[in-house]
PDB file of C-alpha atoms in Angstrom:
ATOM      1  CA  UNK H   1      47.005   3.017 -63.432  1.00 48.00           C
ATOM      2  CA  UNK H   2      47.057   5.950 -60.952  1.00 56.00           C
ATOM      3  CA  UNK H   3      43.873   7.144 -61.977  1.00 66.00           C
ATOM      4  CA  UNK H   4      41.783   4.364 -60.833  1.00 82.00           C
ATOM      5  CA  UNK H   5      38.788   5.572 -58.388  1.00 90.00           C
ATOM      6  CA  UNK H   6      40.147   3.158 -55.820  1.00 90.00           C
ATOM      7  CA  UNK H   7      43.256   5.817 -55.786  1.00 91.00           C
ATOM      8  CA  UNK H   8      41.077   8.527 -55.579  1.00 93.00           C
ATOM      9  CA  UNK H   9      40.033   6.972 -52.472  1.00 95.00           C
ATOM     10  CA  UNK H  10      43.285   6.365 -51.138  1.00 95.00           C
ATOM     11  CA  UNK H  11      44.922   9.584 -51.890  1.00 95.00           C
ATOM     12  CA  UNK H  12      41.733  11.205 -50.142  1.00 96.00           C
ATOM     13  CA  UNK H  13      41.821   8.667 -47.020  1.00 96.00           C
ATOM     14  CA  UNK H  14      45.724   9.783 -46.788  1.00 97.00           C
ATOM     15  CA  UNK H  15      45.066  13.738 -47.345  1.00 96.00           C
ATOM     16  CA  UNK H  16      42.179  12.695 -44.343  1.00 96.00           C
ATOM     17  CA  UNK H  17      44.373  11.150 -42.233  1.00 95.00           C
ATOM     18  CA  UNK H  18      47.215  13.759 -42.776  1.00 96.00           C
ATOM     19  CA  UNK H  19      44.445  16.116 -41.429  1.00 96.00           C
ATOM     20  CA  UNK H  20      44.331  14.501 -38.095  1.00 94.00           C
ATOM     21  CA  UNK H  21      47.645  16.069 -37.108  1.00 94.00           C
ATOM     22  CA  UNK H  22      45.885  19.618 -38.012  1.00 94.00           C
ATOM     23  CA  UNK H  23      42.670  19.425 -36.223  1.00 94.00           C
ATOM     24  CA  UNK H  24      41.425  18.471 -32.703  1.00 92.00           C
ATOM     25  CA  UNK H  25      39.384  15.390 -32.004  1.00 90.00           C
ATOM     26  CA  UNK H  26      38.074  17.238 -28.838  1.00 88.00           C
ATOM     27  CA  UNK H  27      37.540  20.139 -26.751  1.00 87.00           C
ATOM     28  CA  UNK H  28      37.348  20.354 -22.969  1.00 85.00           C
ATOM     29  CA  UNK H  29      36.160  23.357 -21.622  1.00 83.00           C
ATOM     30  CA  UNK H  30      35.123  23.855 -17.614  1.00 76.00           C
ATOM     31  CA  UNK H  31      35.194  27.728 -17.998  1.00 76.00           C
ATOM     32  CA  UNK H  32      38.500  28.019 -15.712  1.00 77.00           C
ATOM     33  CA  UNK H  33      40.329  25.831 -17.999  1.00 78.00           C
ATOM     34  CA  UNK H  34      40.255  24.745 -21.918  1.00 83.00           C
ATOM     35  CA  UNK H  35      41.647  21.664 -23.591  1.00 84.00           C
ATOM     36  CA  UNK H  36      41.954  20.868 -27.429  1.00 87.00           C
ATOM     37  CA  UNK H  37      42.556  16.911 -27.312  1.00 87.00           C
ATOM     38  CA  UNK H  38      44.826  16.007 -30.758  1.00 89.00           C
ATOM     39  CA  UNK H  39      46.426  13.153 -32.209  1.00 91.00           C
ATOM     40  CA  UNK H  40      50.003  14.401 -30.624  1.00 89.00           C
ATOM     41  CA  UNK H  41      48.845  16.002 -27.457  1.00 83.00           C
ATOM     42  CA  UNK H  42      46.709  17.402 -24.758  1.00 81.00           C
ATOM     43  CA  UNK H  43      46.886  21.024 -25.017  1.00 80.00           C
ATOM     44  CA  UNK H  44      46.151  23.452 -22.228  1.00 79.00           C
ATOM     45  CA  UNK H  45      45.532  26.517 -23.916  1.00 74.00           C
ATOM     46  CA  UNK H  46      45.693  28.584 -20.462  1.00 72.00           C
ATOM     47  CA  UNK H  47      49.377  29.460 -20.473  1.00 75.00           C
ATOM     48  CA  UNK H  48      51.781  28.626 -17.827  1.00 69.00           C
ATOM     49  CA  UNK H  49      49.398  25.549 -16.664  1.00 70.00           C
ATOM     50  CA  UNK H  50      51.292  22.250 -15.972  1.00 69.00           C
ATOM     51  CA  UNK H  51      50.328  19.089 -17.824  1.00 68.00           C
ATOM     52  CA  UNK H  52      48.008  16.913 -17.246  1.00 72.00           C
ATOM     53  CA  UNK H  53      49.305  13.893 -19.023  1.00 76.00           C
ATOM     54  CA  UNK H  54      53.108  13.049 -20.056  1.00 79.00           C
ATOM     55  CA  UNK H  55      54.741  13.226 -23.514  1.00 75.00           C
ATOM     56  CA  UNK H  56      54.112   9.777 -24.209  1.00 83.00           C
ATOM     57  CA  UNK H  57      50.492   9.315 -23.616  1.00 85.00           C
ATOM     58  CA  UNK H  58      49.005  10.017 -27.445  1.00 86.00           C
ATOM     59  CA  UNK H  59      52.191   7.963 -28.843  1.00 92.00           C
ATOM     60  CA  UNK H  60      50.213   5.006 -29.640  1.00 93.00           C
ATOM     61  CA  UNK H  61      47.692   7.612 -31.555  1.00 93.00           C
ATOM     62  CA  UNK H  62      50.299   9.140 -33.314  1.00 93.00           C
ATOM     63  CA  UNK H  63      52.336   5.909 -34.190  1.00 95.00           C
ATOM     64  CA  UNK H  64      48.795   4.310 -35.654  1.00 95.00           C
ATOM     65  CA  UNK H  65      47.969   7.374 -37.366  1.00 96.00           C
ATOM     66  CA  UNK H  66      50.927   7.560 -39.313  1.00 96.00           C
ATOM     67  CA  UNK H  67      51.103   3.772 -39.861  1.00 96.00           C
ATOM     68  CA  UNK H  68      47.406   4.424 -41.891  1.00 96.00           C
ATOM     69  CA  UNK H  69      48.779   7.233 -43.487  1.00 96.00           C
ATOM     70  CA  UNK H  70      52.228   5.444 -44.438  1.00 96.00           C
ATOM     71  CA  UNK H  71      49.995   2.128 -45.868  1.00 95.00           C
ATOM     72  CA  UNK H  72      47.697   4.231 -47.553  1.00 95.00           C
ATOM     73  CA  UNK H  73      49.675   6.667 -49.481  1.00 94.00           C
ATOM     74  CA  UNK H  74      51.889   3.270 -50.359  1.00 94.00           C
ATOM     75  CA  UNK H  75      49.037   0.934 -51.632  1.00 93.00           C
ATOM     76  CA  UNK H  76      47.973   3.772 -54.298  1.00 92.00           C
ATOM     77  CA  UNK H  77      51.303   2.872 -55.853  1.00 91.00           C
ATOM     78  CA  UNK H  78      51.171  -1.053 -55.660  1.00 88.00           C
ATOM     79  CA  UNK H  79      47.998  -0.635 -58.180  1.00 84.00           C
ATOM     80  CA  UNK H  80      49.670  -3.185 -60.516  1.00 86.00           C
ATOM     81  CA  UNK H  81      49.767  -6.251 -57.599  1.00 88.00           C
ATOM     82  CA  UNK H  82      45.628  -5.844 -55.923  1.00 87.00           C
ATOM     83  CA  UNK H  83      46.344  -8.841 -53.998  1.00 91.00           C
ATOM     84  CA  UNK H  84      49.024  -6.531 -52.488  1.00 93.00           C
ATOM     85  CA  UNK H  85      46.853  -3.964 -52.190  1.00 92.00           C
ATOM     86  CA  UNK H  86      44.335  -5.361 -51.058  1.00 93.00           C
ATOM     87  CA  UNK H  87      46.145  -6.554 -48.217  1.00 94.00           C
ATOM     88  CA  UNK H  88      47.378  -2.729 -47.622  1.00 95.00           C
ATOM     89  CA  UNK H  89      43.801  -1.623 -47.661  1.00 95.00           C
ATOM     90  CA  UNK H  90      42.350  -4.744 -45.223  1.00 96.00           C
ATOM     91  CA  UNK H  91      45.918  -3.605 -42.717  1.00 96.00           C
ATOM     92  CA  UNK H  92      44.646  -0.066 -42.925  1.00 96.00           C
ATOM     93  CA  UNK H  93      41.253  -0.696 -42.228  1.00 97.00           C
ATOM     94  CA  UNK H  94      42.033  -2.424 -38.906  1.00 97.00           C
ATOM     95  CA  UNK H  95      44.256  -0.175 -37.940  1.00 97.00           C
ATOM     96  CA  UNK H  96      41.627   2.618 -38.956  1.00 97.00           C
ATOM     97  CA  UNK H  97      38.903   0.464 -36.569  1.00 97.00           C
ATOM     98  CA  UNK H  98      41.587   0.133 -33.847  1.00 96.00           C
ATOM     99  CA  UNK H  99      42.322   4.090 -33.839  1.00 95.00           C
ATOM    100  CA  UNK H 100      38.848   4.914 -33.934  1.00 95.00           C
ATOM    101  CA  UNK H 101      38.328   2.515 -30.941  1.00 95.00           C
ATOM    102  CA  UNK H 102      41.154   3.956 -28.974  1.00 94.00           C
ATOM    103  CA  UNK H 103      40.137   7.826 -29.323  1.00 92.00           C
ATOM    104  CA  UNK H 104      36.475   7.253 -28.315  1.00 89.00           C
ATOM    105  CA  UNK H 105      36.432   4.765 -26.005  1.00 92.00           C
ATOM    106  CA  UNK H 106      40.175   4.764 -24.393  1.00 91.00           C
ATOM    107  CA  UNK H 107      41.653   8.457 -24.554  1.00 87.00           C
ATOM    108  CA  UNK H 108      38.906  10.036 -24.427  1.00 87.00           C
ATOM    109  CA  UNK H 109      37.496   8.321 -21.741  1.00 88.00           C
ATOM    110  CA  UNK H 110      40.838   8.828 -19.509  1.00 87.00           C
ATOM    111  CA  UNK H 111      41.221  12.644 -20.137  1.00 85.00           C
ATOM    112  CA  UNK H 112      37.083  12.857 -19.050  1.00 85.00           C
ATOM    113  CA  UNK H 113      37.728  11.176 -15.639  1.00 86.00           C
ATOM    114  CA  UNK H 114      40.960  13.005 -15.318  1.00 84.00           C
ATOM    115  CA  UNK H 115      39.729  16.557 -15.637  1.00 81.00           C
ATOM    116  CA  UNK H 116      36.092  15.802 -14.917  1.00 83.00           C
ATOM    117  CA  UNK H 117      34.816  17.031 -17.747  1.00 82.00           C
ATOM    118  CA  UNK H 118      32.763  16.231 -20.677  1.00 83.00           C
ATOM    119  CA  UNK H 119      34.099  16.462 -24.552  1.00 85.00           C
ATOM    120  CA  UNK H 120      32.544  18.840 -26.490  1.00 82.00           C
ATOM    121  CA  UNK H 121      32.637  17.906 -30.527  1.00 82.00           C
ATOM    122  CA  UNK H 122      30.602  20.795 -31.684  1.00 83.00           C
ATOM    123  CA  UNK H 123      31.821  22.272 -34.437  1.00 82.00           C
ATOM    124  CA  UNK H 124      34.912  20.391 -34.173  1.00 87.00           C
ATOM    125  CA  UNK H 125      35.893  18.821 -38.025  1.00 89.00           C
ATOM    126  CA  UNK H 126      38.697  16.375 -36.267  1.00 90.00           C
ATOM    127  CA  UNK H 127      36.184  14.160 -35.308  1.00 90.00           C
ATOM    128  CA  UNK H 128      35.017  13.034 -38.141  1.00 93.00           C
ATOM    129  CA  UNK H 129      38.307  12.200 -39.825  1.00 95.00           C
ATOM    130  CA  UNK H 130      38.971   9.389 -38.750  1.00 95.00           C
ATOM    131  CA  UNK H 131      35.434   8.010 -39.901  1.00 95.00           C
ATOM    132  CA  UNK H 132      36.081   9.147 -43.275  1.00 96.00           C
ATOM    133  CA  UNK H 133      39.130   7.768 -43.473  1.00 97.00           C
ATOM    134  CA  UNK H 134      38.013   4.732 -42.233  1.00 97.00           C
ATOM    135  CA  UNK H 135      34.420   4.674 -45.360  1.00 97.00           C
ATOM    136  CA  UNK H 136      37.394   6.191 -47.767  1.00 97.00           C
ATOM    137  CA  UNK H 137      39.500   2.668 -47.384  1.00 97.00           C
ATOM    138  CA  UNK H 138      36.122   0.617 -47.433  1.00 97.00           C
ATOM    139  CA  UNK H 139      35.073   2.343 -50.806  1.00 96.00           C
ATOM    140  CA  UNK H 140      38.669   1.622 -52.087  1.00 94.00           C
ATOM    141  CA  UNK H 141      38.713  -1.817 -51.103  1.00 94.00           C
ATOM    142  CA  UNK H 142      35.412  -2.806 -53.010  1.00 94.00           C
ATOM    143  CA  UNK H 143      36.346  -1.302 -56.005  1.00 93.00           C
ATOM    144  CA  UNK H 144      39.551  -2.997 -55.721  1.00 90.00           C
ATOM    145  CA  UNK H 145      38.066  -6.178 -55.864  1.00 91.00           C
ATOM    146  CA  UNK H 146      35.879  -5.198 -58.114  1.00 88.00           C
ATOM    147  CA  UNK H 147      38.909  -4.710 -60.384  1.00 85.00           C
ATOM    148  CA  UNK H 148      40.112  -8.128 -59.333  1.00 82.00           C
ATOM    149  CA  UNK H 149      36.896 -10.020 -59.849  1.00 86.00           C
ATOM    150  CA  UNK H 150      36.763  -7.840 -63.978  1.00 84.00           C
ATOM    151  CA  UNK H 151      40.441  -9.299 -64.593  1.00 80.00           C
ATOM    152  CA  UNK H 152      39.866 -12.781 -63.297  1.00 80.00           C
ATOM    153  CA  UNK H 153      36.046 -12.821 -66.066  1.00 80.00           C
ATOM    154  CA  UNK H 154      38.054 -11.692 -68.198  1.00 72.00           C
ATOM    155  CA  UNK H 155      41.223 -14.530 -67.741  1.00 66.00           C
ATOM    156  CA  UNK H 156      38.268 -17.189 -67.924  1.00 64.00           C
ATOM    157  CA  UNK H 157      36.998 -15.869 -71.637  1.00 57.00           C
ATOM    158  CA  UNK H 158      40.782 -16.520 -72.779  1.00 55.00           C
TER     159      UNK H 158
END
C-alpha cells in the first residue's frame, strides 16, 4: 500500500536528499574570496580563480548521496516484503550517519584548513538536509515495524 505513513516518510527523505544536489552545505567567505561547499563541488564564485580541490574530491559525497536517494525511493515500493524494507531503511540510515559524519567532520574540516577559513551555515537550508533525511528514515523505520509487529498479533489470533 503506497499510502502508508512510512512512505510518506520515504518519499519525503528522497525529495530531501534530492535537495542536497540543489543547495549548499556551506559557505566560505574571507571577503577577497567566497566559497559555496555542495555535495558535487567546491565552488569559487570569484570568476577566473583556479581550484582549490580536484574533480574527484566530493565523489564519495555524491556517490553516498545518491546511494540514500536510490535505497530510499526503492524501499517505498518493496512495501509488500518489510523485512526487505526494513533492511533498505537500516542500509540508508547508515549510510545517512556515514554522510553526515563525512560532511561535518571530514570535508568540512579539510576545505577549513585549506583556505583558512571558518564555515558559515547562516541562513544556509543545505545543512539541515541531511539531518532530516536522516529523522525522515528513523520515523519510517518505526512505523515499519510497527506494521510488522500489527501483522505478526494479528498471525497469532489465527
Amino acid at each position: 500500500m503506497l499510502q502508508r505513513i512510512q512512505s510518506v516518510y520515504l518519499f519525503l527523505a528522497f525529495v530531501a536528499g534530492v535537495l542536497l544536489f540543489v543547495f549548499p552545505l556551506a559557505v566560505f567567505d574571507t571577503g577577497l574570496a567566497y566559497y559555496k561547499f555542495y555535495i558535487y563541488s567546491l565552488k569559487d564564485m570569484v570568476p577566473d580563480s583556479p581550484a582549490v580541490f580536484q574533480s574527484w574530491f566530493t565523489w564519495p559525497l555524491i556517490i553516498l548521496t545518491a546511494a540514500i536517494c536510490i535505497l530510499t525511493l526503492e524501499s517505498i515500493f518493496l512495501y509488500k516484503n518489510r523485512i526487505k524494507q526494513m533492511l533498505h531503511v537500516k542500509i540508508g540510515i547508515f549510510l545517512t550517519m556515514l554522510l553526515i559524519v563525512l560532511i561535518f567532520f571530514v570535508y568540512v574540516t579539510l576545505v577549513e584548513k585549506k583556505l583558512h577559513i571558518s564555515p558559515d551555515y547562516h541562513g544556509i537550508v543545505g545543512i539541515y538536509l541531511p539531518v532530516a533525511v536522516l529523522v525522515l528514515l528513523v520515523l519510517a523505520y518505526q512505523r515499519i515495524m510497527h506494521d510488522e509487529k500489527l501483522v505478526r498479533s494479528a498471525d497469532r489470533l489465527r
